Amino acid sequence: MRRYCLAMARFPLTRTIKRFASRFNEAGYSLYVVGGAVRDHLLGLPIEDYDFTTDARPEAVISLFRRVIPTGIEHGTVSVHYEGEVFEVTTFRSDGTYLDGRHPSHVDFITNLEEDLKRRDFTINAFAVDCTTAKIIDRTGGMEDLKARQIRAIGDPLQRFDEDGLRILRGARIAAKIDFDIEGRTFEAMVDRRHNLESVSAERIREELFKLVGSDHPRKGLEYLKTSGVLAIILPELMEGDHIEQGGMHHETVLEHAFTACEAASRLTDRVEVRFAALLHDIGKSRTVKEGEDRSSFIGHDEVGRAMAGTIMRRLKASGEQISLVEDLVAHHMFHYQSTWSDSAVRRFIRRVGLNRLDDLFILRLADQAAIHGRVETTMLDELKARIASIVAQGDALTVKDLAIGGNDLMALGIPKGPLIGKVLEYLLETVLDDPGQNTSGQLLTIAERYFSLIKSS
Ligand code: ATP
Ligand code: MG
């Protein structure tokens, strides 16, 4: 059981925050730390970032500092760059009615902290710290809920989730971050109002979903998403794996295995994309399943999974880089290395996966294994890694760029500019992957000439 000692009644204000606050005070404004920083401090967790609230209007905040970015100025939020840190500062506000479950119809800036705290989502997110006294203010019963380790909506949960559907997902994501339970009425309201998430923007959903997956207890949040029915709305493809038994060495259903692999990945890496790939790695199984005697088969689930993962990532409006990383990891998660692989097989493997993807792929493999067997066996993987390292150290060609000749050399041979150049380069790479000794310009020019005349005559 965690103990909450008295010392925690005061918040450790850093020197930078004190100087930051005095700028507000000198101009006649007040400043409070709010949100996750206070919650996390009370839990004895490291503070990741600071959110502030103030009675100064956004224009006033902008005029007080040199570098201010109007990140969400329509809601009264600006980001202030101050002494090497970035502080989010939001003017006290009370939200008008929410007509669409996403945006308040208007935002009233107010001078009252109490009202501002009441419009926040959960009691444990509604602490404030007065930056002049360092005293912690709790106006919504947050401390009681913190002691009970539970997440409770402020006021009527149904109404709060009608105002903003994203809060439903935030509840699960904060549970995942700090390993709390969701209070009964709040959870019932999540179930009841889950469809409100359908009108929340993909960007907002992605941000909270990735924070959930990136948290210390992703499984906890994922279970809440599943039992509340939210998962079926935001990741319906994943829900397809519910109740699909696999047999063989798998003791879990496809969906349970996805959760366990994601949790295992969270112990191995902080990279959210890799954790997300662990969650999605078997997503193609629901669409390739063929039931057998004592175990099912899922032939081609890696390729089907790649396409499904891409669809999900695009729907979440992830970045191009994130999409291709998750797609690649899902597509390549099925490799079966054995000591009998020739060096050329190892080179082909590197080329297929891409040198820059290998570390992440190996983490995914360890997470997958840990999820299946409850432990990891690294002997084979270590052997493969060592062989890859020596191939890389030898400087063997692994991509077209590593060849001793390039497109210009081929054009000089009379090969016309266009797709044919790429085709010949691929052919040369195939040759060099088999035998790195061929990677000299003399050899490659001879091979290219021969290959070109062969295609020309065919
Ligand atoms: P973290 O430490 O992970 O950032 P956080 O609680 O600080 O968690 P933020 O998204 O940074 O989360 O939000 C800061 C604060 O703003 C929250 O603690 C909460 O008080 C309030 N808040 C954020 N989003 C909402 C929302 N959708 N509805 C109501 N209040 C919100
Ligand atoms: Mg925060």
XYZ file of C-alpha atoms and ligand atoms in Angstrom:
490
model
C 0.000 0.000 0.000
C 1.323 3.436 -0.861
C 1.456 5.959 1.978
C 0.703 9.604 1.467
C 2.948 11.544 3.773
C 2.249 15.037 5.021
C 5.199 16.484 3.167
C 3.264 15.813 0.021
C 0.690 18.389 1.030
C 3.142 20.899 -0.406
C 4.271 20.738 -3.956
C 7.988 20.923 -4.829
C 8.104 24.067 -6.957
C 11.312 24.286 -8.927
C 13.280 27.525 -9.051
C 12.276 27.956 -12.672
C 8.585 27.618 -11.808
C 8.976 30.129 -8.965
C 10.574 32.644 -11.320
C 7.915 31.873 -13.931
C 5.151 32.490 -11.369
C 6.657 35.743 -10.152
C 6.371 37.138 -13.684
C 2.616 36.552 -13.443
C 2.373 37.875 -9.881
C 4.296 41.070 -10.684
C 1.771 41.776 -13.428
C -1.081 41.218 -10.962
C -2.063 37.677 -11.985
C -2.120 34.351 -10.143
C -0.665 31.091 -11.394
C -1.403 27.495 -10.411
C 0.069 24.131 -11.401
C -2.808 21.813 -12.339
C -3.487 18.405 -13.833
C -1.175 15.433 -14.115
C 1.853 17.048 -12.475
C 0.093 17.410 -9.117
C -1.531 13.980 -9.381
C 1.768 12.317 -10.249
C 3.645 14.096 -7.469
C 1.078 12.896 -4.909
C 1.608 9.367 -6.205
C 5.355 9.674 -5.899
C 5.774 9.397 -9.679
C 8.192 11.484 -11.737
C 6.645 14.627 -13.168
C 6.725 14.619 -16.947
C 5.310 17.997 -17.833
C 3.639 20.917 -16.209
C 0.234 22.369 -17.015
C -0.634 25.739 -15.516
C -3.811 27.704 -15.102
C -4.090 31.455 -14.563
C -6.536 34.313 -14.425
C -4.456 36.144 -17.054
C -6.091 36.207 -20.491
C -4.127 34.518 -23.289
C -3.220 37.935 -24.789
C -1.802 38.968 -21.421
C 0.288 35.787 -21.186
C 1.594 36.387 -24.701
C 2.637 39.913 -23.752
C 4.493 38.721 -20.647
C 6.954 36.383 -22.414
C 9.211 36.429 -25.419
C 8.457 33.012 -26.928
C 4.831 31.986 -26.760
C 3.159 29.575 -29.183
C -0.638 29.846 -29.438
C -1.129 26.040 -29.332
C -4.841 26.067 -28.470
C -5.604 29.719 -28.170
C -9.327 29.265 -28.958
C -9.545 27.285 -25.703
C -7.262 29.712 -23.905
C -4.096 27.571 -24.072
C -0.666 28.870 -25.026
C 2.760 27.226 -24.724
C 5.409 29.399 -23.143
C 9.089 28.653 -23.745
C 10.777 29.636 -20.532
C 14.332 28.939 -19.343
C 14.640 25.904 -21.608
C 11.268 24.415 -20.661
C 7.868 24.519 -22.325
C 4.934 25.318 -20.062
C 1.303 24.964 -21.152
C -0.702 27.801 -19.684
C -4.504 27.864 -19.875
C -6.668 30.734 -18.741
C -9.284 29.778 -16.106
C -12.336 28.862 -18.054
C -15.803 27.500 -17.654
C -17.108 25.708 -20.687
C -20.424 26.619 -22.297
C -22.756 23.843 -23.381
C -21.293 21.183 -25.626
C -23.538 20.904 -28.674
C -21.551 18.222 -30.469
C -19.881 16.229 -27.688
C -16.507 17.576 -28.721
C -16.251 21.331 -28.558
C -17.823 23.653 -26.054
C -20.167 26.066 -27.893
C -18.166 28.844 -26.268
C -15.489 29.183 -23.634
C -15.902 31.773 -20.892
C -12.711 33.033 -19.346
C -13.309 33.514 -15.666
C -11.402 34.755 -12.672
C -12.370 31.920 -10.401
C -10.141 28.879 -9.903
C -12.928 26.756 -8.375
C -15.034 26.889 -11.519
C -12.032 26.007 -13.634
C -11.316 22.933 -11.530
C -14.916 21.726 -11.848
C -14.841 21.656 -15.635
C -11.939 19.188 -15.587
C -12.492 15.483 -16.286
C -11.583 13.452 -13.192
C -11.212 14.331 -9.517
C -7.571 13.208 -9.416
C -6.873 15.548 -12.358
C -8.374 18.544 -10.618
C -5.785 19.373 -7.980
C -4.185 22.788 -8.156
C -1.031 24.147 -6.568
C -0.793 27.809 -5.705
C 2.603 28.839 -7.045
C 3.146 31.391 -4.276
C 2.454 29.071 -1.307
C 3.072 25.608 -2.862
C -0.123 24.465 -1.145
C -2.190 21.752 -2.784
C -5.833 22.639 -3.346
C -8.445 19.904 -3.673
C -11.999 21.060 -4.372
C -13.481 17.919 -5.908
C -12.553 15.159 -3.464
C -9.511 14.136 -5.457
C -7.505 13.134 -2.385
C -10.136 10.597 -1.308
C -10.104 9.019 -4.748
C -6.336 9.068 -4.859
C -6.238 7.119 -1.589
C -8.808 4.677 -2.938
C -6.747 4.481 -6.130
C -9.720 5.182 -8.336
C -10.665 7.394 -11.252
C -13.945 9.212 -10.783
C -15.573 11.734 -13.095
C -16.278 15.133 -11.582
C -20.035 15.623 -11.216
C -22.425 13.550 -13.303
C -20.324 11.146 -15.415
C -23.000 10.757 -18.105
C -23.135 14.497 -18.592
C -19.346 14.819 -18.554
C -18.979 12.152 -21.241
C -21.720 13.819 -23.278
C -19.786 17.083 -23.155
C -16.630 15.446 -24.466
C -16.506 11.815 -25.585
C -12.706 11.769 -25.428
C -12.923 11.684 -21.609
C -14.121 8.064 -21.906
C -10.821 7.093 -23.500
C -8.855 9.338 -21.137
C -10.302 7.430 -18.184
C -8.814 4.175 -19.485
C -5.534 5.828 -20.417
C -5.020 7.368 -16.988
C -5.931 4.012 -15.380
C -3.169 2.497 -17.539
C -0.693 5.189 -16.593
C -1.074 4.977 -12.807
C -2.628 1.518 -12.359
C -5.890 2.817 -10.875
C -9.383 1.347 -11.100
C -12.261 3.225 -12.638
C -14.999 3.960 -10.119
C -18.255 2.050 -10.723
C -20.603 4.819 -11.858
C -17.911 6.369 -13.979
C -17.305 3.029 -15.682
C -21.029 2.427 -16.256
C -21.216 5.827 -17.909
C -18.238 4.950 -20.117
C -20.126 1.871 -21.312
C -23.355 3.785 -21.774
C -21.813 6.678 -23.672
C -19.100 4.811 -25.594
C -20.618 5.795 -28.912
C -19.779 9.424 -28.159
C -16.257 8.505 -29.223
C -17.505 8.112 -32.785
C -17.654 11.866 -33.142
C -14.229 12.567 -31.644
C -11.452 13.421 -34.097
C -8.932 10.738 -35.059
C -6.048 12.941 -33.885
C -7.413 13.261 -30.349
C -8.141 9.523 -30.191
C -4.664 8.673 -31.461
C -2.999 10.876 -28.909
C -4.769 9.230 -25.959
C -4.567 5.706 -27.417
C -0.818 6.039 -27.957
C -0.410 7.413 -24.440
C -2.314 4.366 -23.160
C -0.090 1.981 -25.095
C 2.977 3.985 -24.051
C 2.033 3.865 -20.355
C 3.417 1.618 -17.601
C 0.354 -0.671 -17.501
C -1.025 -0.880 -21.042
C -2.866 -4.127 -20.343
C -4.928 -2.453 -17.661
C -6.100 0.237 -20.064
C -6.686 -2.249 -22.873
C -8.877 -4.410 -20.630
C -10.944 -1.343 -19.769
C -11.288 -0.529 -23.455
C -12.444 -4.066 -24.131
C -14.924 -4.433 -21.272
C -16.399 -0.983 -21.837
C -17.020 -1.680 -25.531
C -14.714 1.184 -26.549
C -12.252 -1.165 -28.270
C -14.979 -2.356 -30.649
C -15.452 1.275 -31.671
C -11.886 2.507 -32.014
C -10.078 -0.735 -32.980
C -12.814 -3.086 -34.274
C -10.229 -5.174 -36.161
C -8.593 -6.093 -32.853
C -11.921 -7.184 -31.368
C -12.254 -9.697 -34.208
C -9.628 -11.751 -32.341
C -11.859 -12.077 -29.280
C -12.850 -15.743 -28.769
C -10.546 -17.003 -31.538
C -8.746 -19.924 -29.943
C -5.383 -20.855 -31.463
C -4.424 -24.190 -29.967
C -0.868 -25.530 -30.214
C 1.476 -23.722 -27.828
C -0.900 -20.777 -27.528
C -2.984 -20.848 -24.382
C -4.634 -17.504 -25.071
C -7.143 -16.282 -27.638
C -5.847 -14.031 -30.404
C -7.066 -10.935 -28.549
C -5.628 -11.970 -25.186
C -2.317 -12.701 -26.860
C -2.329 -9.211 -28.412
C -2.795 -7.635 -24.968
C -0.134 -9.833 -23.381
C 2.357 -9.107 -26.176
C 1.763 -5.370 -25.834
C 2.269 -5.569 -22.074
C 5.450 -7.607 -22.615
C 6.697 -5.049 -25.157
C 6.137 -2.313 -22.580
C 8.775 -3.986 -20.387
C 11.246 -4.015 -23.299
C 10.884 -0.636 -25.004
C 9.499 2.849 -24.529
C 8.873 3.205 -28.253
C 5.135 3.472 -28.647
C 5.163 2.328 -32.284
C 6.859 -0.935 -31.338
C 4.415 -1.496 -28.488
C 1.567 -0.751 -30.871
C 3.005 -3.178 -33.424
C 3.080 -5.810 -30.657
C -0.613 -5.128 -30.090
C -1.337 -5.490 -33.806
C 1.192 -8.146 -34.854
C -1.367 -10.979 -35.173
C -4.258 -8.807 -36.296
C -4.464 -10.712 -39.599
C -5.301 -13.954 -37.800
C -9.028 -13.289 -37.533
C -9.239 -13.053 -41.320
C -7.040 -16.034 -42.173
C -8.108 -18.569 -39.547
C -8.704 -22.164 -40.658
C -9.714 -24.520 -37.900
C -7.747 -27.767 -37.649
C -7.815 -30.855 -35.418
C -5.960 -29.588 -32.343
C -4.817 -26.220 -33.612
C -5.879 -23.617 -36.129
C -3.743 -22.305 -38.966
C -3.421 -18.671 -39.996
C -1.565 -18.821 -43.277
C -0.680 -15.402 -44.666
C -1.736 -13.563 -41.497
C 1.469 -11.527 -41.656
C 0.656 -9.992 -45.057
C -3.072 -9.609 -44.313
C -2.020 -8.122 -40.974
C 0.247 -5.593 -42.670
C -2.674 -4.274 -44.689
C -4.975 -4.173 -41.656
C -2.347 -2.425 -39.525
C -1.880 0.142 -42.309
C -5.618 0.788 -42.431
C -5.735 1.306 -38.669
C -2.711 3.593 -38.607
C -4.082 5.692 -41.469
C -7.481 5.897 -39.787
C -5.706 7.204 -36.677
C -3.924 9.732 -38.899
C -0.523 8.581 -37.680
C 2.561 10.012 -39.418
C 3.889 8.366 -42.581
C 6.927 7.164 -40.681
C 4.825 5.610 -37.923
C 2.549 3.911 -40.453
C 5.388 2.298 -42.369
C 7.200 1.181 -39.195
C 4.133 -0.548 -37.767
C 3.266 -2.075 -41.160
C 6.790 -3.437 -41.593
C 6.990 -4.901 -38.106
C 3.650 -6.675 -38.514
C 4.628 -7.934 -41.966
C 7.982 -9.368 -40.868
C 7.201 -10.759 -37.418
C 7.133 -14.376 -38.655
C 10.818 -15.021 -39.483
C 12.228 -18.383 -38.335
C 15.979 -18.133 -37.989
C 18.036 -21.315 -37.772
C 21.801 -21.804 -37.566
C 21.657 -23.507 -40.952
C 20.834 -20.204 -42.662
C 23.604 -19.373 -45.119
C 25.251 -15.953 -45.004
C 23.368 -15.091 -48.128
C 20.080 -15.994 -46.381
C 21.051 -13.634 -43.542
C 21.878 -10.887 -46.060
C 18.504 -11.397 -47.764
C 16.773 -11.219 -44.392
C 18.500 -7.906 -43.604
C 17.559 -6.579 -46.993
C 13.914 -7.660 -46.689
C 13.383 -6.175 -43.234
C 15.731 -3.196 -43.598
C 18.757 -2.603 -41.377
C 17.012 0.208 -39.502
C 14.042 -2.017 -38.589
C 15.938 -4.961 -37.140
C 16.272 -3.802 -33.532
C 12.564 -3.058 -33.318
C 11.676 -6.365 -34.979
C 13.779 -8.265 -32.450
C 12.039 -6.503 -29.578
C 8.704 -7.485 -31.092
C 9.916 -11.079 -31.340
C 10.950 -11.102 -27.666
C 7.587 -9.654 -26.652
C 5.756 -12.241 -28.749
C 7.802 -15.049 -27.201
C 7.373 -13.738 -23.677
C 3.633 -13.617 -24.287
C 3.508 -17.215 -25.508
C 5.972 -18.873 -23.122
C 6.101 -16.495 -20.178
C 9.874 -16.167 -20.662
C 12.312 -15.325 -23.434
C 14.905 -17.560 -25.004
C 17.512 -15.347 -26.645
C 20.140 -17.858 -27.805
C 18.993 -18.022 -31.430
C 18.249 -14.333 -31.642
C 21.677 -13.493 -30.217
C 23.285 -15.739 -32.805
C 21.367 -14.010 -35.603
C 22.321 -10.594 -34.216
C 25.993 -11.580 -34.121
C 25.870 -12.765 -37.720
C 24.155 -9.559 -38.802
C 26.784 -7.507 -36.972
C 29.619 -9.298 -38.743
C 27.961 -8.894 -42.153
C 27.517 -5.195 -41.484
C 31.124 -4.923 -40.258
C 32.387 -6.548 -43.468
C 30.617 -3.795 -45.402
C 28.701 -6.274 -47.575
C 26.181 -4.673 -49.929
C 22.696 -4.888 -48.514
C 20.851 -2.355 -50.637
C 21.106 -1.068 -54.201
C 22.922 1.986 -52.846
C 25.778 -0.222 -51.644
C 26.561 -1.526 -55.139
C 29.908 -0.602 -56.709
C 28.079 0.917 -59.692
C 24.990 3.091 -60.029
C 22.311 4.131 -62.506
C 24.655 6.472 -64.386
C 27.115 3.667 -65.076
C 24.262 1.594 -66.493
C 23.115 4.433 -68.752
C 26.674 4.740 -70.008
C 26.332 1.101 -71.088
C 23.370 2.123 -73.230
C 20.590 0.993 -70.892
C 17.786 3.552 -71.315
C 16.769 5.774 -68.439
C 13.609 4.523 -66.712
C 12.312 1.488 -64.807
C 14.751 -0.839 -66.553
C 17.652 0.732 -64.663
C 15.985 -0.184 -61.377
C 15.361 -3.705 -62.593
C 19.007 -4.222 -63.549
C 20.216 -2.786 -60.231
C 17.901 -5.194 -58.362
C 19.336 -8.062 -60.393
C 22.865 -6.970 -59.514
C 21.965 -6.762 -55.850
C 20.544 -10.290 -55.958
C 23.868 -11.469 -57.369
C 25.883 -9.611 -54.753
C 23.685 -10.850 -51.895
C 24.590 -14.367 -52.999
C 28.263 -13.563 -53.485
C 29.628 -10.279 -52.088
C 32.870 -10.907 -54.014
C 31.060 -9.816 -57.178
C 30.655 -6.263 -55.914
C 33.342 -4.616 -58.055
C 32.556 -2.201 -60.848
C 34.254 -4.409 -63.451
C 32.271 -7.513 -62.468
C 28.981 -5.699 -62.161
C 29.338 -3.945 -65.533
C 29.967 -7.306 -67.208
C 26.962 -8.909 -65.466
C 24.769 -5.903 -66.294
C 25.716 -6.006 -69.956
C 24.969 -9.720 -70.177
C 21.651 -9.343 -68.347
C 20.611 -6.355 -70.489
C 21.271 -8.147 -73.777
C 19.295 -11.131 -72.433
C 16.228 -8.982 -71.663
C 16.584 -7.128 -74.970
C 16.516 -10.334 -76.969
C 13.651 -11.910 -74.983
P -0.248 13.532 -18.315
O 0.567 13.707 -17.095
O -0.156 12.151 -18.826
O -0.038 14.622 -19.319
P -2.629 14.954 -17.638
O -3.729 14.622 -16.669
O -1.762 16.114 -17.288
O -1.792 13.638 -17.837
P -3.210 16.398 -20.036
O -3.773 15.895 -21.316
O -1.867 17.003 -20.023
O -3.292 15.168 -19.035
O -4.273 17.427 -19.464
C -3.983 18.301 -18.386
C -5.218 18.511 -17.509
O -6.253 19.154 -18.274
C -5.858 17.216 -17.030
O -5.259 16.730 -15.851
C -7.289 17.648 -16.793
O -7.418 18.379 -15.599
C -7.530 18.635 -17.932
N -8.085 17.978 -19.145
C -7.403 17.501 -20.206
N -8.221 17.026 -21.140
C -9.463 17.184 -20.676
C -10.780 16.904 -21.193
N -10.928 16.324 -22.378
N -11.843 17.261 -20.429
C -11.681 17.854 -19.234
N -10.501 18.142 -18.697
C -9.394 17.819 -19.393
Mg -0.207 16.918 -18.603
